Amino acid sequence: MTAELVRGQNHTLPQTRLEIRVSAGAPVVAGATLGDERGTVRGVEWIAHPGSPQLPGLEVSRQAAADHRLAVDLDALPDEVHRVTVLLALPMEAGGPTRFGAVASPFVAVTGLEGAEIATFTLTGLDSESAVTALELYRRQGVWKVRAVGQGYAGGLAAMLADQGLDRAAELAGSIQEAVARGMARSVAPPPPRTPEGDRVRHAPGPAGGQPPVPPAAAPQPQPLAEPTAPAAPGIPGGPIDYAHPRRQSTAPPPPPPVAPPARPGQPAQPVAGDATGWSMDERLYNQVWGMFEDLARAAAAYRSAVDFAESRMDQELERTLSDPRSRIGGAGDRAREEARAKRDELTGRAREALDRDLAQLAAEAAVVEPALPASYAGWDNPVWHGYRVPMEIPMALRIGDLHLPESAALRIPLLVRLPLERGIWIDSGRTASEAAALTDADQLRRMAMESAVLHAARLLAVYPANEFSVHVIDPAGSAAGPLAPLVRSGVLAGPPASGPGGVSSVLARLTRRVDLVQMAIRAGAADSLPPDLDPAEQLLIVNDFPHGFDDRAVTQLRYLADEGPSVGVHLLMVADREDASAYGPVLDPLWRSLLRITPVADDHLADPWVGHAWTYEPPVTPPGSAVLEQVLARVATARRTGHR
């Protein structure tokens, strides 16, 4: 079964003799570097590129092409090599594309020698980058794995090589491009492209994970955003955002053109739900939501840039005026100050008008998109939940909250993460720097954090087919009985919440055993030989009030589940205050970093490194007095008992 990876996800390799196939919409340079245990490339002799295409256990193409096949024999690599990194770059040919945003998203597949795909990765979200680290093969505890990377470099091949610690990276990049140019000069013209019927069409999975901006944590991590809208005058945003969404493109066939109400003369076209590309309406809506996220980021970045320019220009004019002693006294100085401030206000006002125009169009788009969202993308107040039925297949993504910026707090963008989950989630129950947290009692914060965890777990149960998702709970002191009541009463949990040291140990032992057995079965190519008592469903472990009730062994097991669990269907949802675990010191730092941090109250901790925004995260809530949660869980429980929707 092929693993379709998203950025940051890994997958165990069942064999060591492999091919790495690259497909791109334009000629690209394909190469690879070897890294030691620390990932260090020791020198140019550890780089395979068109000018030096062969290394022990590795061979790459000799020239730029739209399709490549790289041969890898992991057993033939030097013993000190622990990592193979696959690199792609655009050739610096005259008239050719200079950034990946101008070409189709590259597609990379790791296959066996017989051609069977093991893992695939579509590099979406690239824009100004001209070089990208596509994926890496790495050895951990004697087992080789592949990880989807997708890290782009606007500085090109030189910046990418320098990032790997190579000296004289610019000189090496130049020699590689020279070798590519010589190869292209010798090459013949490519044959005419095949018709769509002759090629296998692949769809881009959309932004990862995205990783939200977090997510920047991550990002998140959120997808790279486009450059701010080009200004019509220095610092002033240009025309309104193009809502045809030119960057929301994949290799999937375009959707049928939506029927939109005719626009009035001089007015922008009315937005419609599902105007992005994709194989299904759900995928089109997913891509449209992330397109709205990018549009809002660009609009806010352009506005902030314009305001900064206006302030800087005013300061410069005042400095020039006041540098002349004659203008410091009398009416000349006052007039200069008034003129400078008037220019600043004019520029700022024009920028605000452009922003308001873009925000109005985005608000109109959100107004038609939100009601059209499927249950997995929809808020708890969406009417789609009143007609909820247990699905027959896993959806593309899951909504875990909303994002907004201070320029328009009322405009909320759904925060969607891909399924299956690529990393665990940490709901921070501590007192953060946000105003909402400062005004909330510590005990109430803990309760709200657990209520948020219950909502996330309920949504996961609701969007998976019956009996394909199991939820376990560790509540060492039994302090979460109230928030857990909807899950317990409905009977959707795999077992009663575990309490006390014995309960903690028992649940962790079962899930650790499951991870071990599935990993061993995958390595041995014997996935059908798992014990009959092993639950094949995806597993979610909710941990409340960590680290209370955990001894050193339990902490180690939890870290193991966070690291290795997602790749084999075991996921972690942890409710914890990091300060409570401060006694462990840096030992738990890898655990916190491996989890996506969200909060039970509004908090602007999600930094977006692409445009410098701090996005405010809003956790999901059910409408006051609504019984939607209990109704959905009741239908899930019925489907689990009867096996019917």
Coordinates of N, CA, C and O in Angstrom, one line a residue, residues 282-424:
D282 N -14.8 18.1 -1.5 CA -14.1 18.2 -0.3 C -12.7 18.7 -0.5 O -12.2 19.6 0.2
E283 N -12.0 18.2 -1.5 CA -10.7 18.6 -1.8 C -10.7 20.1 -2.3 O -9.8 20.9 -2.0
R284 N -11.7 20.4 -3.1 CA -11.7 21.8 -3.6 C -12.0 22.8 -2.5 O -11.4 23.9 -2.4
L285 N -12.8 22.4 -1.6 CA -13.1 23.3 -0.4 C -11.9 23.4 0.5 O -11.6 24.5 1.0
Y286 N -11.2 22.3 0.6 CA -9.9 22.3 1.4 C -8.9 23.3 0.8 O -8.3 24.1 1.5
N287 N -8.7 23.2 -0.5 CA -7.8 24.1 -1.1 C -8.3 25.5 -1.1 O -7.5 26.5 -1.0
Q288 N -9.6 25.7 -1.2 CA -10.1 27.0 -1.1 C -9.9 27.7 0.2 O -9.6 28.9 0.3
V289 N -10.1 26.9 1.3 CA -9.9 27.4 2.6 C -8.4 27.9 2.8 O -8.2 29.0 3.3
W290 N -7.5 27.1 2.4 CA -6.1 27.5 2.5 C -5.8 28.6 1.6 O -4.9 29.4 1.9
G291 N -6.5 28.7 0.5 CA -6.3 29.9 -0.4 C -6.7 31.1 0.3 O -6.1 32.2 0.2
M292 N -7.9 31.1 1.0 CA -8.3 32.2 1.8 C -7.3 32.6 2.9 O -7.1 33.8 3.1
F293 N -6.7 31.6 3.5 CA -5.7 31.9 4.5 C -4.5 32.7 3.9 O -4.1 33.7 4.4
E294 N -4.1 32.2 2.7 CA -3.0 32.9 2.0 C -3.4 34.3 1.6 O -2.6 35.3 1.7
D295 N -4.6 34.5 1.1 CA -5.1 35.8 0.7 C -5.1 36.8 1.8 O -4.7 37.9 1.7
L296 N -5.6 36.3 3.0 CA -5.7 37.2 4.1 C -4.3 37.6 4.6 O -4.0 38.7 5.0
A297 N -3.3 36.6 4.6 CA -2.0 36.9 5.0 C -1.3 37.9 4.0 O -0.6 38.8 4.5
R298 N -1.5 37.8 2.7 CA -1.0 38.7 1.8 C -1.6 40.1 2.0 O -0.9 41.1 1.9
A299 N -2.9 40.2 2.1 CA -3.5 41.5 2.3 C -3.0 42.2 3.6 O -2.7 43.4 3.5
A300 N -2.9 41.5 4.7 CA -2.4 42.1 5.9 C -1.0 42.5 5.8 O -0.6 43.5 6.3
A301 N -0.2 41.6 5.1 CA 1.2 42.0 5.0 C 1.4 43.2 4.1 O 2.3 44.1 4.4
A302 N 0.6 43.4 3.1 CA 0.7 44.5 2.2 C 0.3 45.8 3.0 O 0.9 46.8 2.9
Y303 N -0.7 45.7 3.8 CA -1.2 46.8 4.6 C -0.1 47.2 5.6 O 0.2 48.4 5.7
R304 N 0.4 46.3 6.3 CA 1.4 46.6 7.3 C 2.7 47.2 6.7 O 3.3 48.1 7.2
S305 N 3.0 46.7 5.5 CA 4.2 47.2 4.8 C 3.9 48.7 4.4 O 4.8 49.6 4.5
A306 N 2.7 49.0 4.0 CA 2.4 50.3 3.5 C 2.4 51.3 4.7 O 2.9 52.4 4.6
V307 N 1.9 50.9 5.9 CA 1.9 51.7 7.1 C 3.3 52.0 7.5 O 3.7 53.1 7.9
D308 N 4.1 50.9 7.5 CA 5.5 51.1 7.9 C 6.2 52.1 7.0 O 7.0 53.0 7.4
F309 N 5.9 52.0 5.7 CA 6.5 52.9 4.7 C 6.1 54.4 5.0 O 6.9 55.3 4.9
A310 N 4.8 54.5 5.2 CA 4.3 55.9 5.5 C 4.9 56.5 6.7 O 5.3 57.7 6.7
E311 N 5.1 55.7 7.8 CA 5.7 56.2 9.0 C 7.2 56.6 8.7 O 7.7 57.6 9.2
S312 N 7.9 55.7 8.0 CA 9.3 55.9 7.7 C 9.5 57.2 6.9 O 10.4 58.0 7.1
R313 N 8.6 57.3 5.9 CA 8.7 58.5 5.0 C 8.5 59.8 5.8 O 9.2 60.8 5.6
M314 N 7.5 59.8 6.7 CA 7.2 61.0 7.5 C 8.4 61.3 8.4 O 8.9 62.5 8.5
D315 N 9.0 60.3 9.0 CA 10.2 60.5 9.9 C 11.3 61.1 9.0 O 12.1 62.0 9.5
Q316 N 11.6 60.6 7.8 CA 12.7 61.1 7.0 C 12.4 62.6 6.6 O 13.3 63.4 6.6
E317 N 11.2 62.9 6.2 CA 10.9 64.3 5.9 C 11.1 65.2 7.1 O 11.6 66.3 6.9
L318 N 10.6 64.8 8.2 CA 10.8 65.6 9.4 C 12.2 65.8 9.8 O 12.7 66.9 10.2
E319 N 13.0 64.7 9.6 CA 14.4 64.8 9.9 C 15.1 65.8 9.0 O 16.0 66.6 9.4
R320 N 14.8 65.7 7.7 CA 15.4 66.7 6.7 C 15.0 68.1 7.1 O 15.8 69.0 7.0
T321 N 13.8 68.3 7.4 CA 13.3 69.6 7.7 C 14.0 70.2 9.0 O 14.5 71.3 9.0
L322 N 14.0 69.4 10.0 CA 14.5 69.9 11.3 C 16.0 69.9 11.4 O 16.6 70.4 12.3
S323 N 16.7 69.3 10.4 CA 18.2 69.4 10.3 C 18.6 70.8 10.0 O 19.8 71.1 10.2
D324 N 17.8 71.6 9.4 CA 18.1 73.0 9.1 C 17.7 73.9 10.2 O 16.5 74.0 10.5
P325 N 18.6 74.5 10.9 CA 18.3 75.3 12.1 C 17.3 76.4 11.8 O 16.5 76.8 12.6
R326 N 17.3 76.9 10.5 CA 16.4 78.0 10.2 C 14.9 77.5 10.2 O 14.0 78.4 10.3
S327 N 14.7 76.2 10.0 CA 13.3 75.8 9.9 C 12.7 75.3 11.3 O 11.6 74.9 11.3
R328 N 13.6 75.4 12.3 CA 13.1 74.9 13.6 C 12.3 76.0 14.3 O 11.6 75.7 15.3
I329 N 12.4 77.2 13.9 CA 11.6 78.3 14.5 C 10.7 78.9 13.5 O 10.9 78.8 12.3
G330 N 9.7 79.5 14.0 CA 8.8 80.2 13.0 C 7.8 79.2 12.5 O 7.7 78.1 12.9
G331 N 7.0 79.7 11.5 CA 6.0 78.9 10.9 C 6.4 77.8 9.9 O 5.7 76.9 9.6
A332 N 7.7 77.9 9.4 CA 8.1 76.9 8.4 C 8.2 75.5 9.0 O 7.8 74.6 8.4
G333 N 8.7 75.4 10.2 CA 8.8 74.1 10.9 C 7.4 73.5 11.1 O 7.2 72.3 10.9
D334 N 6.5 74.3 11.6 CA 5.1 73.8 11.8 C 4.5 73.3 10.5 O 3.8 72.3 10.5
R335 N 4.6 74.1 9.4 CA 4.0 73.7 8.2 C 4.6 72.4 7.7 O 3.9 71.6 7.1
A336 N 6.0 72.3 7.8 CA 6.6 71.0 7.4 C 6.1 69.8 8.2 O 5.9 68.7 7.6
R337 N 5.9 70.0 9.5 CA 5.3 68.9 10.2 C 3.9 68.5 9.8 O 3.6 67.3 9.6
E338 N 3.1 69.5 9.5 CA 1.7 69.3 9.1 C 1.7 68.6 7.7 O 0.9 67.7 7.5
E339 N 2.6 69.0 6.8 CA 2.6 68.4 5.5 C 3.1 67.0 5.6 O 2.5 66.1 4.9
A340 N 4.1 66.7 6.4 CA 4.6 65.3 6.5 C 3.5 64.4 7.1 O 3.3 63.3 6.7
R341 N 2.8 64.9 8.2 CA 1.8 64.1 8.8 C 0.6 63.9 7.8 O 0.0 62.8 7.7
A342 N 0.3 64.9 7.0 CA -0.8 64.8 6.0 C -0.5 63.7 5.0 O -1.3 62.9 4.6
K343 N 0.8 63.7 4.5 CA 1.2 62.7 3.5 C 1.1 61.3 4.2 O 0.7 60.4 3.5
R344 N 1.6 61.2 5.4 CA 1.5 59.9 6.1 C 0.0 59.5 6.2 O -0.3 58.3 5.9
D345 N -0.8 60.4 6.6 CA -2.3 60.0 6.7 C -2.9 59.6 5.4 O -3.7 58.7 5.3
E346 N -2.4 60.3 4.3 CA -3.0 60.0 3.0 C -2.5 58.6 2.6 O -3.3 57.8 2.1
L347 N -1.2 58.3 2.8 CA -0.7 56.9 2.4 C -1.4 55.8 3.2 O -1.8 54.8 2.7
T348 N -1.5 56.1 4.5 CA -2.1 55.1 5.4 C -3.6 54.9 5.0 O -4.1 53.8 5.0
G349 N -4.3 56.0 4.7 CA -5.7 55.9 4.4 C -5.9 55.1 3.1 O -6.8 54.3 3.0
R350 N -5.0 55.3 2.1 CA -5.1 54.6 0.8 C -4.9 53.1 1.1 O -5.5 52.2 0.5
A351 N -3.9 52.8 1.9 CA -3.6 51.4 2.3 C -4.8 50.7 3.0 O -5.1 49.6 2.7
R352 N -5.4 51.5 3.9 CA -6.5 50.9 4.6 C -7.7 50.7 3.7 O -8.5 49.7 3.8
E353 N -7.9 51.6 2.7 CA -9.0 51.4 1.7 C -8.8 50.1 0.9 O -9.7 49.3 0.7
A354 N -7.5 49.9 0.5 CA -7.2 48.6 -0.2 C -7.4 47.4 0.7 O -8.0 46.4 0.2
L355 N -7.0 47.5 1.9 CA -7.2 46.4 2.8 C -8.7 46.1 3.1 O -9.1 45.0 3.0
D356 N -9.5 47.2 3.3 CA -10.9 47.0 3.5 C -11.6 46.4 2.3 O -12.5 45.5 2.5
R357 N -11.1 46.7 1.1 CA -11.7 46.2 -0.1 C -11.4 44.7 -0.1 O -12.3 43.8 -0.4
D358 N -10.2 44.3 0.2 CA -9.8 42.9 0.2 C -10.5 42.1 1.3 O -11.0 41.0 1.1
L359 N -10.6 42.7 2.5 CA -11.3 42.0 3.6 C -12.8 41.8 3.3 O -13.4 40.8 3.6
A360 N -13.4 42.8 2.6 CA -14.8 42.6 2.3 C -15.0 41.5 1.3 O -16.0 40.7 1.4
Q361 N -14.1 41.4 0.3 CA -14.2 40.3 -0.6 C -14.0 38.9 0.1 O -14.7 37.9 -0.2
L362 N -13.0 38.9 1.0 CA -12.8 37.6 1.7 C -13.9 37.3 2.6 O -14.3 36.1 2.8
A363 N -14.5 38.3 3.2 CA -15.7 38.1 4.1 C -16.9 37.5 3.3 O -17.6 36.6 3.7
A364 N -17.0 38.0 2.0 CA -18.1 37.5 1.2 C -17.8 36.1 0.8 O -18.7 35.2 0.7
E365 N -16.5 35.7 0.5 CA -16.2 34.4 0.2 C -16.4 33.4 1.4 O -16.9 32.3 1.2
A366 N -16.0 33.9 2.6 CA -16.2 33.1 3.8 C -17.7 32.8 4.0 O -18.1 31.7 4.5
A367 N -18.5 33.8 3.7 CA -20.0 33.7 3.9 C -20.6 32.6 3.1 O -21.6 32.0 3.5
V368 N -20.0 32.3 1.9 CA -20.6 31.2 1.0 C -19.8 29.9 1.3 O -20.4 28.8 1.0
V369 N -18.6 30.0 1.7 CA -17.8 28.7 1.9 C -18.2 28.0 3.2 O -18.4 26.8 3.2
E370 N -18.4 28.8 4.3 CA -18.6 28.2 5.6 C -19.9 27.3 5.6 O -19.8 26.1 6.0
P371 N -21.0 27.7 5.0 CA -22.2 26.8 5.0 C -22.0 25.6 4.1 O -22.7 24.6 4.3
A372 N -21.1 25.6 3.2 CA -20.9 24.5 2.3 C -19.9 23.5 2.8 O -19.7 22.4 2.1
L373 N -19.3 23.7 3.9 CA -18.2 22.8 4.4 C -18.8 21.5 4.9 O -19.9 21.5 5.5
P374 N -18.1 20.4 4.6 CA -18.5 19.1 5.2 C -18.3 19.1 6.7 O -17.7 19.9 7.2
A375 N -18.9 18.1 7.3 CA -18.8 18.0 8.8 C -17.4 18.1 9.3 O -17.1 18.8 10.3
S376 N -16.4 17.4 8.7 CA -15.1 17.4 9.2 C -14.4 18.8 9.2 O -13.5 19.1 9.9
Y377 N -14.9 19.7 8.3 CA -14.3 21.0 8.1 C -15.2 22.1 8.9 O -14.8 23.2 9.0
A378 N -16.4 21.7 9.3 CA -17.4 22.7 9.7 C -17.3 22.9 11.2 O -16.8 22.1 12.0
G379 N -17.7 24.2 11.6 CA -17.8 24.5 13.0 C -19.0 23.7 13.7 O -19.9 23.2 13.0
W380 N -19.0 23.7 15.0 CA -20.0 22.9 15.7 C -21.4 23.6 15.5 O -22.4 23.1 15.8
D381 N -21.4 24.9 15.1 CA -22.6 25.6 14.9 C -23.2 25.5 13.5 O -24.2 26.1 13.1
N382 N -22.5 24.7 12.6 CA -22.9 24.6 11.2 C -24.1 23.6 11.2 O -24.1 22.5 11.8
P383 N -25.1 23.9 10.4 CA -26.3 23.0 10.3 C -26.0 21.7 9.8 O -26.8 20.7 9.9
V384 N -24.8 21.5 9.2 CA -24.5 20.2 8.6 C -24.5 19.1 9.7 O -24.8 17.9 9.4
W385 N -24.2 19.5 10.9 CA -24.2 18.5 12.0 C -25.6 18.0 12.3 O -25.7 16.9 12.9
H386 N -26.7 18.7 12.0 CA -28.0 18.2 12.3 C -28.4 17.1 11.4 O -29.3 16.3 11.7
G387 N -27.8 17.0 10.2 CA -28.0 15.9 9.3 C -26.9 14.9 9.3 O -26.7 14.2 8.4
Y388 N -26.1 14.9 10.4 CA -24.9 14.1 10.4 C -25.2 12.6 10.3 O -26.1 12.0 10.9
R389 N -24.4 11.9 9.5 CA -24.4 10.4 9.4 C -22.9 10.0 9.5 O -22.0 10.6 9.0
V390 N -22.7 8.8 10.1 CA -21.3 8.3 10.2 C -20.8 8.0 8.8 O -21.5 7.4 8.0
P391 N -19.6 8.5 8.5 CA -19.1 8.4 7.1 C -18.7 7.0 6.8 O -18.4 6.2 7.6
M392 N -18.5 6.8 5.5 CA -18.0 5.5 5.0 C -16.5 5.5 4.7 O -15.9 4.5 4.6
E393 N -15.9 6.7 4.7 CA -14.5 6.8 4.5 C -13.9 8.0 5.2 O -14.6 8.9 5.6
I394 N -12.6 7.9 5.4 CA -11.9 9.0 6.2 C -11.8 10.3 5.3 O -11.5 10.2 4.1
P395 N -12.1 11.4 5.9 CA -12.0 12.7 5.1 C -10.6 13.1 4.9 O -9.7 12.5 5.5
M396 N -10.5 14.1 4.2 CA -9.1 14.6 3.8 C -8.5 15.4 5.0 O -7.3 15.3 5.2
A397 N -9.3 16.1 5.8 CA -8.7 17.0 6.8 C -9.7 17.1 7.9 O -10.9 16.7 7.8
L398 N -9.3 17.8 9.0 CA -10.1 18.0 10.2 C -9.9 19.4 10.7 O -8.8 20.0 10.7
R399 N -11.0 20.0 11.1 CA -10.9 21.4 11.6 C -10.6 21.3 13.1 O -11.3 20.6 13.9
I400 N -9.6 22.0 13.6 CA -9.3 22.0 15.0 C -9.4 23.4 15.6 O -9.0 23.6 16.8
G401 N -10.0 24.3 14.9 CA -10.1 25.7 15.4 C -10.2 26.7 14.3 O -10.4 26.3 13.1
D402 N -10.1 28.0 14.7 CA -10.1 29.1 13.7 C -8.9 30.0 13.9 O -8.3 30.0 15.0
L403 N -8.6 30.7 12.8 CA -7.5 31.7 12.9 C -8.0 33.0 12.4 O -8.8 33.1 11.6
H404 N -7.4 34.1 13.0 CA -7.8 35.4 12.6 C -6.6 36.4 12.9 O -5.7 36.0 13.7
L405 N -6.6 37.6 12.3 CA -5.6 38.6 12.5 C -6.2 39.8 13.1 O -7.5 40.1 12.9
P406 N -5.5 40.6 13.8 CA -6.0 41.8 14.4 C -6.7 42.8 13.4 O -7.5 43.6 13.8
E407 N -6.2 42.8 12.2 CA -6.8 43.8 11.2 C -8.3 43.5 11.0 O -9.0 44.3 10.5
S408 N -8.7 42.2 11.2 CA -10.1 41.9 11.0 C -10.4 40.7 11.9 O -10.4 39.5 11.4
A409 N -10.7 40.9 13.1 CA -10.9 39.8 14.1 C -12.2 39.1 13.8 O -12.3 37.9 14.1
A410 N -13.1 39.7 13.0 CA -14.4 39.0 12.7 C -14.2 38.0 11.6 O -15.1 37.1 11.4
L411 N -13.2 38.1 10.8 CA -13.0 37.2 9.7 C -12.2 36.0 10.2 O -11.0 36.1 10.4
R412 N -12.8 34.9 10.3 CA -12.2 33.7 10.8 C -11.9 32.7 9.6 O -12.8 32.4 8.8
I413 N -10.7 32.1 9.6 CA -10.3 31.1 8.7 C -10.2 29.8 9.4 O -9.5 29.6 10.4
P414 N -10.9 28.7 8.9 CA -10.8 27.4 9.6 C -9.4 26.9 9.5 O -8.7 27.0 8.5
L415 N -8.9 26.4 10.7 CA -7.6 25.8 10.7 C -7.8 24.3 10.5 O -8.3 23.6 11.4
L416 N -7.3 23.8 9.3 CA -7.5 22.4 8.9 C -6.2 21.7 9.0 O -5.2 22.2 8.6
V417 N -6.2 20.5 9.5 CA -5.0 19.6 9.6 C -5.4 18.4 8.8 O -6.5 17.9 8.8
R418 N -4.4 17.8 8.1 CA -4.6 16.6 7.3 C -4.8 15.4 8.2 O -4.3 15.3 9.3
L419 N -5.6 14.5 7.6 CA -5.8 13.2 8.3 C -5.2 12.1 7.4 O -5.2 12.2 6.2
P420 N -4.6 11.0 8.0 CA -4.5 10.8 9.5 C -3.5 11.8 10.1 O -2.7 12.4 9.4
L421 N -3.7 12.1 11.4 CA -2.8 13.1 12.0 C -1.4 12.7 11.9 O -1.0 11.6 12.0
E422 N -0.6 13.8 11.6 CA 0.9 13.6 11.4 C 1.7 13.7 12.7 O 2.8 13.3 12.8
R423 N 1.1 14.4 13.7 CA 1.7 14.6 14.9 C 0.7 14.7 16.0 O -0.5 15.0 15.7
G424 N 1.1 14.6 17.3 CA 0.2 14.7 18.4 C -0.2 16.1 18.6 O 0.3 17.1 18.1

